[in-house]
Amino acid sequence: MARNWKCDGQPKNGKTYSNQNPTGNHEPYENYGLTCVICNLPKEAMDNSRQLPKWVKPAAITGGAVLTVLIAASIFIDKPCPTGQQKINGICLALSPPEKETPPKPVSDPPVNIYRTLAEVPNVPNGIIRYGGSTSFAPLRTSAIVALIMQGHPGFKLVYTSPPPGTQAGSGSGIKMLIEGQLNFSQSSRPLKDEEYESAKTRNFTLEQQPVAIDGIAFYVHRDLAIPGLTVSQIKDIYTGRITNWKQVGGPAIEITPLSRDPNDGGTPEYFQEKVLAKEPFASSVKPYVIDTTNAIRKVAQTPGGISYATASEVCPQSSIKPLSIAKQANQGFVPACIEKLVNKTDFAKDIYPLTRRLFVVIKRERDPTLDEQAGVAYVNLLLSDEGQKLVDQAGLVPIRN
């Protein structure tokens, strides 16, 4: 074992050492290596005669064996460090307090269960249930689908509620109506926003979104426009004003007339502005905004250079306009949103089509369950049941369950 030696930071051989750090005297420290662990001075800088007492001899000296062992033990056996310190390379160092682990957020049980039939869904409340929101849910609001739901639960009377006069129907207006107590639950084609969560908290309840279907955004043009398709980046350039004529994307020399609903009114144009336009503003040529999809389809059908977009289930059955195939990138093939008059559900489900998204039911969660919460959970359970997902499929949307 190496002999110990002491260093007090002051060389005893008269030399200076450039690698000494810190310089100057320090409390004498007992070392076992070649350099001082405090100031990095080498062992040679110290007067070795001061280290071990001269009378310490090898254990073989007659009569001194026991004394030698005791002295050696007092010198070489590691002494425990004080509480709160740990010996590292022979030095007792204070330990930093261990970082407190952030406890994981509690994960609540899923609020929905899967049932086989609509009639099997339990806890479906009786009463007039007001709902509304995203226009992308329009195919699920038909009288035929509502009637099928009521067959299993006659007391669950679903009533679609329009927004107040002067307010356009859409995801945002529906969520606002839910927060303000005008709806029992709402429907949204985009995720909830932070400010919507916060607004609900100020009213002492929380919002929860549950996906129930998959949808795709379909683009459509005038029926006679000869163009094979567009890339997502070309669509962005059209709606931000960089591309203004169809000849710039391989079409005829016709001025482009892009149409859109107001992104402040609906989840679909809001999603489009965020995902396709990367939050860039719409070009001035897009304004004034159209009121709804019906008016957009009518105007594109009458405008040779017109283009617009909507949920695929609303676009594909139309005969007055032509759905447009799109591609994620220029080196990829165009993917149609529609196969004849039907939604291209296969490519939507496999995420092959470039612009798909989930559709949500927004539920109001309160400390004590109320009719609002019961109605929202029941509606989600109904749509996620085996029969409910068939209704989603029949409506032209893509079931979220396999």
mmCIF file of C-alpha atoms in Angstrom, residues 22-335:
data_model
loop_
_atom_site.group_PDB
_atom_site.id
_atom_site.type_symbol
_atom_site.label_atom_id
_atom_site.label_comp_id
_atom_site.label_asym_id
_atom_site.label_seq_id
_atom_site.Cartn_x
_atom_site.Cartn_y
_atom_site.Cartn_z
ATOM 1 C CA PRO A 22 -5.349 26.752 -5.676
ATOM 2 C CA THR A 23 -2.077 28.328 -4.691
ATOM 3 C CA GLY A 24 -1.138 29.167 -1.118
ATOM 4 C CA ASN A 25 -1.441 27.472 2.199
ATOM 5 C CA HIS A 26 -4.317 25.213 3.136
ATOM 6 C CA GLU A 27 -5.068 22.976 6.036
ATOM 7 C CA PRO A 28 -2.655 19.996 6.094
ATOM 8 C CA TYR A 29 -4.205 17.112 4.216
ATOM 9 C CA GLU A 30 -3.150 13.481 4.268
ATOM 10 C CA ASN A 31 -2.581 12.068 0.769
ATOM 11 C CA TYR A 32 -1.811 8.615 -0.584
ATOM 12 C CA GLY A 33 -1.324 9.312 -4.302
ATOM 13 C CA LEU A 34 1.331 11.167 -6.266
ATOM 14 C CA THR A 35 -0.314 14.614 -6.069
ATOM 15 C CA CYS A 36 -2.244 16.517 -3.450
ATOM 16 C CA VAL A 37 -5.964 16.174 -3.940
ATOM 17 C CA ILE A 38 -6.456 19.713 -2.625
ATOM 18 C CA CYS A 39 -3.934 21.780 -4.594
ATOM 19 C CA ASN A 40 -2.353 19.313 -7.055
ATOM 20 C CA LEU A 41 1.211 19.770 -5.703
ATOM 21 C CA PRO A 42 3.375 16.672 -6.354
ATOM 22 C CA LYS A 43 4.595 14.490 -3.532
ATOM 23 C CA GLU A 44 8.203 15.652 -4.163
ATOM 24 C CA ALA A 45 7.280 19.204 -3.139
ATOM 25 C CA MET A 46 6.764 18.077 0.422
ATOM 26 C CA ASP A 47 9.386 17.145 3.056
ATOM 27 C CA ASN A 48 8.836 13.417 3.286
ATOM 28 C CA SER A 49 10.691 13.301 6.574
ATOM 29 C CA ARG A 50 7.598 14.844 8.155
ATOM 30 C CA GLN A 51 5.261 12.106 7.083
ATOM 31 C CA LEU A 52 5.619 8.898 9.010
ATOM 32 C CA PRO A 53 7.341 8.882 12.393
ATOM 33 C CA LYS A 54 10.910 7.618 12.067
ATOM 34 C CA TRP A 55 10.359 5.034 14.741
ATOM 35 C CA VAL A 56 7.793 3.210 12.644
ATOM 36 C CA LYS A 57 9.694 0.102 11.494
ATOM 37 C CA PRO A 58 8.751 -3.016 9.630
ATOM 38 C CA ALA A 59 6.688 -5.505 11.536
ATOM 39 C CA ALA A 60 9.641 -7.856 11.668
ATOM 40 C CA ILE A 61 11.576 -5.648 14.211
ATOM 41 C CA THR A 62 11.913 -7.594 17.466
ATOM 42 C CA GLY A 63 9.543 -6.369 20.143
ATOM 43 C CA GLY A 64 7.864 -3.749 17.874
ATOM 44 C CA ALA A 65 5.512 -5.865 15.797
ATOM 45 C CA VAL A 66 2.378 -5.179 17.798
ATOM 46 C CA LEU A 67 3.092 -1.456 18.064
ATOM 47 C CA THR A 68 3.738 -1.240 14.319
ATOM 48 C CA VAL A 69 0.441 -2.877 13.523
ATOM 49 C CA LEU A 70 -1.451 -0.490 15.783
ATOM 50 C CA ILE A 71 0.261 2.591 14.342
ATOM 51 C CA ALA A 72 -0.252 1.391 10.757
ATOM 52 C CA ALA A 73 -3.890 0.749 11.459
ATOM 53 C CA SER A 74 -4.362 4.248 12.819
ATOM 54 C CA ILE A 75 -2.760 5.687 9.685
ATOM 55 C CA PHE A 76 -3.966 3.531 6.831
ATOM 56 C CA ILE A 77 -7.429 2.260 7.768
ATOM 57 C CA ASP A 78 -10.099 4.450 6.254
ATOM 58 C CA LYS A 79 -11.988 6.443 8.788
ATOM 59 C CA PRO A 80 -15.729 6.903 8.210
ATOM 60 C CA CYS A 81 -16.860 10.257 6.868
ATOM 61 C CA PRO A 82 -19.157 12.512 8.860
ATOM 62 C CA THR A 83 -22.888 12.213 8.308
ATOM 63 C CA GLY A 84 -23.901 13.708 5.000
ATOM 64 C CA GLN A 85 -20.510 13.077 3.341
ATOM 65 C CA GLN A 86 -19.116 10.297 1.194
ATOM 66 C CA LYS A 87 -15.489 9.331 0.554
ATOM 67 C CA ILE A 88 -14.544 9.694 -3.112
ATOM 68 C CA ASN A 89 -10.896 8.988 -4.060
ATOM 69 C CA GLY A 90 -9.978 9.217 -0.400
ATOM 70 C CA ILE A 91 -11.697 12.558 0.190
ATOM 71 C CA CYS A 92 -14.829 13.121 2.276
ATOM 72 C CA LEU A 93 -17.135 15.227 0.158
ATOM 73 C CA ALA A 94 -20.531 16.638 1.040
ATOM 74 C CA LEU A 95 -23.338 14.970 -0.854
ATOM 75 C CA SER A 96 -25.901 17.017 -2.714
ATOM 76 C CA PRO A 97 -29.424 16.256 -1.552
ATOM 77 C CA PRO A 98 -31.079 13.804 -3.929
ATOM 78 C CA GLU A 99 -33.441 15.362 -6.430
ATOM 79 C CA LYS A 100 -37.010 14.815 -5.557
ATOM 80 C CA GLU A 101 -38.709 12.672 -8.134
ATOM 81 C CA THR A 102 -41.808 14.243 -9.563
ATOM 82 C CA PRO A 103 -44.594 11.823 -8.810
ATOM 83 C CA PRO A 104 -46.331 10.658 -11.963
ATOM 84 C CA LYS A 105 -49.659 12.238 -12.686
ATOM 85 C CA PRO A 106 -52.462 9.904 -11.767
ATOM 86 C CA VAL A 107 -53.928 8.183 -14.767
ATOM 87 C CA SER A 108 -57.666 7.942 -14.547
ATOM 88 C CA ASP A 109 -59.529 4.952 -15.817
ATOM 89 C CA PRO A 110 -60.872 5.308 -19.341
ATOM 90 C CA PRO A 111 -64.279 6.988 -19.111
ATOM 91 C CA VAL A 112 -65.752 4.811 -21.842
ATOM 92 C CA ASN A 113 -66.340 1.109 -22.272
ATOM 93 C CA ILE A 114 -66.925 -0.950 -25.368
ATOM 94 C CA TYR A 115 -70.316 -2.562 -25.888
ATOM 95 C CA ARG A 116 -71.672 -4.739 -28.637
ATOM 96 C CA THR A 117 -75.004 -3.071 -29.350
ATOM 97 C CA LEU A 118 -76.461 0.371 -28.813
ATOM 98 C CA ALA A 119 -79.090 -1.072 -26.487
ATOM 99 C CA GLU A 120 -76.405 -2.606 -24.224
ATOM 100 C CA VAL A 121 -74.879 0.770 -23.368
ATOM 101 C CA PRO A 122 -75.790 1.490 -19.723
ATOM 102 C CA ASN A 123 -76.468 4.738 -17.857
ATOM 103 C CA VAL A 124 -77.989 6.501 -20.838
ATOM 104 C CA PRO A 125 -80.035 9.330 -19.325
ATOM 105 C CA ASN A 126 -83.565 10.239 -20.263
ATOM 106 C CA GLY A 127 -84.342 13.756 -21.354
ATOM 107 C CA ILE A 128 -83.808 16.281 -24.107
ATOM 108 C CA ILE A 129 -80.092 16.266 -24.874
ATOM 109 C CA ARG A 130 -78.815 19.335 -26.683
ATOM 110 C CA TYR A 131 -75.636 18.985 -28.700
ATOM 111 C CA GLY A 132 -73.850 20.711 -31.589
ATOM 112 C CA GLY A 133 -70.502 21.976 -32.815
ATOM 113 C CA SER A 134 -68.375 20.781 -35.709
ATOM 114 C CA THR A 135 -70.034 20.610 -39.114
ATOM 115 C CA SER A 136 -67.840 17.579 -39.838
ATOM 116 C CA PHE A 137 -70.226 15.631 -37.610
ATOM 117 C CA ALA A 138 -73.177 16.507 -39.844
ATOM 118 C CA PRO A 139 -73.306 12.992 -41.402
ATOM 119 C CA LEU A 140 -73.801 11.567 -37.890
ATOM 120 C CA ARG A 141 -76.685 13.943 -37.139
ATOM 121 C CA THR A 142 -79.066 12.693 -39.791
ATOM 122 C CA SER A 143 -82.566 11.810 -38.685
ATOM 123 C CA ALA A 144 -81.950 8.174 -39.693
ATOM 124 C CA ILE A 145 -78.921 7.769 -37.405
ATOM 125 C CA VAL A 146 -80.582 9.628 -34.520
ATOM 126 C CA ALA A 147 -83.605 7.349 -34.908
ATOM 127 C CA LEU A 148 -81.412 4.241 -34.680
ATOM 128 C CA ILE A 149 -79.856 5.518 -31.461
ATOM 129 C CA MET A 150 -83.304 6.239 -30.020
ATOM 130 C CA GLN A 151 -84.461 2.720 -30.853
ATOM 131 C CA GLY A 152 -82.102 1.418 -28.211
ATOM 132 C CA HIS A 153 -82.780 4.296 -25.789
ATOM 133 C CA PRO A 154 -86.132 5.987 -26.502
ATOM 134 C CA GLY A 155 -85.726 8.454 -23.640
ATOM 135 C CA PHE A 156 -82.400 9.781 -24.974
ATOM 136 C CA LYS A 157 -83.779 12.554 -27.167
ATOM 137 C CA LEU A 158 -80.927 14.120 -29.160
ATOM 138 C CA VAL A 159 -81.630 17.658 -30.343
ATOM 139 C CA TYR A 160 -79.111 19.469 -32.528
ATOM 140 C CA THR A 161 -78.765 23.066 -31.323
ATOM 141 C CA SER A 162 -77.515 25.812 -33.643
ATOM 142 C CA PRO A 163 -75.281 28.598 -32.331
ATOM 143 C CA PRO A 164 -76.765 32.019 -31.537
ATOM 144 C CA PRO A 165 -77.615 34.335 -34.468
ATOM 145 C CA GLY A 166 -74.516 35.887 -36.005
ATOM 146 C CA THR A 167 -72.310 32.964 -34.965
ATOM 147 C CA GLN A 168 -71.265 30.310 -37.453
ATOM 148 C CA ALA A 169 -71.598 26.636 -36.549
ATOM 149 C CA GLY A 170 -68.287 24.922 -35.902
ATOM 150 C CA SER A 171 -66.039 23.288 -33.337
ATOM 151 C CA GLY A 172 -65.145 26.533 -31.567
ATOM 152 C CA SER A 173 -68.703 27.791 -31.242
ATOM 153 C CA GLY A 174 -69.879 24.377 -30.019
ATOM 154 C CA ILE A 175 -67.217 24.213 -27.309
ATOM 155 C CA LYS A 176 -68.064 27.764 -26.247
ATOM 156 C CA MET A 177 -71.750 26.853 -26.015
ATOM 157 C CA LEU A 178 -70.869 23.808 -23.914
ATOM 158 C CA ILE A 179 -68.776 25.916 -21.516
ATOM 159 C CA GLU A 180 -71.580 28.472 -21.228
ATOM 160 C CA GLY A 181 -74.160 25.795 -20.451
ATOM 161 C CA GLN A 182 -76.093 25.874 -23.727
ATOM 162 C CA LEU A 183 -75.199 22.278 -24.691
ATOM 163 C CA ASN A 184 -74.966 18.985 -22.833
ATOM 164 C CA PHE A 185 -71.968 17.944 -24.932
ATOM 165 C CA SER A 186 -70.304 19.191 -28.102
ATOM 166 C CA GLN A 187 -68.566 17.812 -31.175
ATOM 167 C CA SER A 188 -65.185 18.975 -32.454
ATOM 168 C CA SER A 189 -62.997 18.294 -35.473
ATOM 169 C CA ARG A 190 -59.919 19.609 -33.641
ATOM 170 C CA PRO A 191 -58.376 19.067 -30.202
ATOM 171 C CA LEU A 192 -59.318 21.301 -27.320
ATOM 172 C CA LYS A 193 -57.255 24.461 -26.784
ATOM 173 C CA ASP A 194 -55.525 25.480 -23.554
ATOM 174 C CA GLU A 195 -57.732 28.541 -23.219
ATOM 175 C CA GLU A 196 -60.843 26.348 -23.491
ATOM 176 C CA TYR A 197 -59.585 24.108 -20.692
ATOM 177 C CA GLU A 198 -58.871 27.186 -18.594
ATOM 178 C CA SER A 199 -62.250 28.746 -19.319
ATOM 179 C CA ALA A 200 -63.950 25.581 -18.072
ATOM 180 C CA LYS A 201 -61.837 25.543 -14.894
ATOM 181 C CA THR A 202 -63.002 29.038 -14.010
ATOM 182 C CA ARG A 203 -66.519 27.595 -13.957
ATOM 183 C CA ASN A 204 -65.488 24.722 -11.685
ATOM 184 C CA PHE A 205 -65.567 21.884 -14.185
ATOM 185 C CA THR A 206 -63.184 20.313 -16.680
ATOM 186 C CA LEU A 207 -63.451 19.373 -20.330
ATOM 187 C CA GLU A 208 -62.517 16.031 -21.772
ATOM 188 C CA GLN A 209 -62.223 15.043 -25.437
ATOM 189 C CA GLN A 210 -62.881 11.523 -26.679
ATOM 190 C CA PRO A 211 -62.102 10.491 -30.286
ATOM 191 C CA VAL A 212 -64.884 8.550 -31.977
ATOM 192 C CA ALA A 213 -64.028 8.660 -35.703
ATOM 193 C CA ILE A 214 -61.378 9.499 -38.305
ATOM 194 C CA ASP A 215 -61.960 11.978 -41.081
ATOM 195 C CA GLY A 216 -60.016 13.387 -44.007
ATOM 196 C CA ILE A 217 -60.050 16.832 -45.579
ATOM 197 C CA ALA A 218 -60.969 16.658 -49.258
ATOM 198 C CA PHE A 219 -60.186 19.383 -51.811
ATOM 199 C CA TYR A 220 -62.411 19.996 -54.775
ATOM 200 C CA VAL A 221 -62.348 22.104 -57.929
ATOM 201 C CA HIS A 222 -64.628 23.003 -60.830
ATOM 202 C CA ARG A 223 -65.881 19.915 -62.611
ATOM 203 C CA ASP A 224 -64.207 20.872 -65.914
ATOM 204 C CA LEU A 225 -60.781 21.838 -64.522
ATOM 205 C CA ALA A 226 -58.135 19.551 -66.007
ATOM 206 C CA ILE A 227 -55.502 18.969 -63.324
ATOM 207 C CA PRO A 228 -54.203 15.626 -61.997
ATOM 208 C CA GLY A 229 -53.729 16.736 -58.413
ATOM 209 C CA LEU A 230 -51.830 18.983 -56.021
ATOM 210 C CA THR A 231 -49.139 18.532 -53.398
ATOM 211 C CA VAL A 232 -49.704 19.828 -49.893
ATOM 212 C CA SER A 233 -47.066 22.515 -50.455
ATOM 213 C CA GLN A 234 -48.831 23.665 -53.659
ATOM 214 C CA ILE A 235 -52.089 23.926 -51.741
ATOM 215 C CA LYS A 236 -50.301 26.038 -49.138
ATOM 216 C CA ASP A 237 -48.924 28.323 -51.854
ATOM 217 C CA ILE A 238 -52.383 28.718 -53.377
ATOM 218 C CA TYR A 239 -53.997 29.712 -50.090
ATOM 219 C CA THR A 240 -51.166 32.045 -49.063
ATOM 220 C CA GLY A 241 -51.123 33.816 -52.466
ATOM 221 C CA ARG A 242 -47.844 32.507 -53.913
ATOM 222 C CA ILE A 243 -49.616 30.558 -56.675
ATOM 223 C CA THR A 244 -52.403 32.469 -58.389
ATOM 224 C CA ASN A 245 -52.938 30.710 -61.739
ATOM 225 C CA TRP A 246 -53.632 27.081 -62.526
ATOM 226 C CA LYS A 247 -50.939 27.069 -65.236
ATOM 227 C CA GLN A 248 -48.351 27.343 -62.448
ATOM 228 C CA VAL A 249 -49.286 23.825 -61.300
ATOM 229 C CA GLY A 250 -49.792 22.163 -64.685
ATOM 230 C CA GLY A 251 -53.350 23.272 -65.362
ATOM 231 C CA PRO A 252 -54.953 25.686 -67.837
ATOM 232 C CA ALA A 253 -54.279 29.431 -67.836
ATOM 233 C CA ILE A 254 -57.122 30.256 -65.468
ATOM 234 C CA GLU A 255 -56.932 32.460 -62.403
ATOM 235 C CA ILE A 256 -57.315 30.516 -59.168
ATOM 236 C CA THR A 257 -60.209 31.441 -56.892
ATOM 237 C CA PRO A 258 -59.516 29.846 -53.461
ATOM 238 C CA LEU A 259 -62.441 29.596 -51.065
ATOM 239 C CA SER A 260 -62.516 28.859 -47.346
ATOM 240 C CA ARG A 261 -64.655 29.213 -44.282
ATOM 241 C CA ASP A 262 -63.441 31.541 -41.547
ATOM 242 C CA PRO A 263 -60.864 29.707 -39.367
ATOM 243 C CA ASN A 264 -62.354 31.449 -36.335
ATOM 244 C CA ASP A 265 -65.677 29.738 -36.965
ATOM 245 C CA GLY A 266 -64.855 26.110 -37.670
ATOM 246 C CA GLY A 267 -62.482 23.346 -36.678
ATOM 247 C CA THR A 268 -61.845 22.273 -40.289
ATOM 248 C CA PRO A 269 -60.535 25.655 -41.570
ATOM 249 C CA GLU A 270 -58.694 26.121 -38.276
ATOM 250 C CA TYR A 271 -57.042 22.712 -38.684
ATOM 251 C CA PHE A 272 -56.252 23.574 -42.306
ATOM 252 C CA GLN A 273 -54.585 26.867 -41.369
ATOM 253 C CA GLU A 274 -52.528 25.202 -38.637
ATOM 254 C CA LYS A 275 -51.462 21.997 -40.413
ATOM 255 C CA VAL A 276 -51.312 23.032 -44.078
ATOM 256 C CA LEU A 277 -50.551 26.739 -43.923
ATOM 257 C CA ALA A 278 -48.267 26.332 -40.871
ATOM 258 C CA LYS A 279 -50.286 29.126 -39.204
ATOM 259 C CA GLU A 280 -49.624 31.596 -42.040
ATOM 260 C CA PRO A 281 -52.541 33.927 -42.769
ATOM 261 C CA PHE A 282 -54.866 33.326 -45.677
ATOM 262 C CA ALA A 283 -54.201 35.379 -48.791
ATOM 263 C CA SER A 284 -56.468 38.338 -49.452
ATOM 264 C CA SER A 285 -57.841 36.456 -52.455
ATOM 265 C CA VAL A 286 -59.500 33.958 -50.077
ATOM 266 C CA LYS A 287 -61.686 36.645 -48.547
ATOM 267 C CA PRO A 288 -64.499 37.226 -48.046
ATOM 268 C CA TYR A 289 -64.898 33.829 -46.399
ATOM 269 C CA VAL A 290 -67.803 31.617 -47.398
ATOM 270 C CA ILE A 291 -70.503 30.999 -44.805
ATOM 271 C CA ASP A 292 -70.523 27.199 -44.971
ATOM 272 C CA THR A 293 -69.590 24.183 -47.078
ATOM 273 C CA THR A 294 -72.862 24.269 -49.009
ATOM 274 C CA ASN A 295 -72.148 27.777 -50.259
ATOM 275 C CA ALA A 296 -68.518 26.885 -51.031
ATOM 276 C CA ILE A 297 -69.557 23.916 -53.169
ATOM 277 C CA ARG A 298 -72.128 26.026 -55.005
ATOM 278 C CA LYS A 299 -69.594 28.769 -55.727
ATOM 279 C CA VAL A 300 -66.840 26.382 -56.907
ATOM 280 C CA ALA A 301 -69.350 24.697 -59.208
ATOM 281 C CA GLN A 302 -69.967 28.107 -60.810
ATOM 282 C CA THR A 303 -66.329 29.296 -60.915
ATOM 283 C CA PRO A 304 -63.956 27.687 -63.504
ATOM 284 C CA GLY A 305 -60.882 28.435 -61.360
ATOM 285 C CA GLY A 306 -62.470 27.731 -57.990
ATOM 286 C CA ILE A 307 -61.026 25.477 -55.281
ATOM 287 C CA SER A 308 -62.157 24.726 -51.734
ATOM 288 C CA TYR A 309 -62.078 21.988 -49.100
ATOM 289 C CA ALA A 310 -64.271 20.286 -46.513
ATOM 290 C CA THR A 311 -64.650 17.031 -44.662
ATOM 291 C CA ALA A 312 -64.514 14.204 -47.198
ATOM 292 C CA SER A 313 -67.910 12.791 -46.259
ATOM 293 C CA GLU A 314 -69.488 16.072 -47.384
ATOM 294 C CA VAL A 315 -67.478 16.325 -50.618
ATOM 295 C CA CYS A 316 -67.472 12.812 -52.071
ATOM 296 C CA PRO A 317 -71.222 12.434 -52.765
ATOM 297 C CA GLN A 318 -71.352 15.734 -54.696
ATOM 298 C CA SER A 319 -71.794 15.697 -58.491
ATOM 299 C CA SER A 320 -71.449 19.417 -59.236
ATOM 300 C CA ILE A 321 -67.725 19.579 -58.329
ATOM 301 C CA LYS A 322 -64.649 17.364 -58.805
ATOM 302 C CA PRO A 323 -62.703 15.979 -55.809
ATOM 303 C CA LEU A 324 -58.961 16.506 -56.173
ATOM 304 C CA SER A 325 -56.242 13.954 -55.402
ATOM 305 C CA ILE A 326 -53.344 15.216 -53.291
ATOM 306 C CA ALA A 327 -49.820 14.124 -52.382
ATOM 307 C CA LYS A 328 -47.685 14.742 -49.316
ATOM 308 C CA GLN A 329 -44.643 15.582 -51.442
ATOM 309 C CA ALA A 330 -43.761 16.122 -55.086
ATOM 310 C CA ASN A 331 -42.004 12.754 -55.378
ATOM 311 C CA GLN A 332 -45.019 10.822 -54.087
ATOM 312 C CA GLY A 333 -48.121 9.694 -55.899
ATOM 313 C CA PHE A 334 -51.451 11.480 -55.672
ATOM 314 C CA VAL A 335 -53.959 9.871 -53.304
#
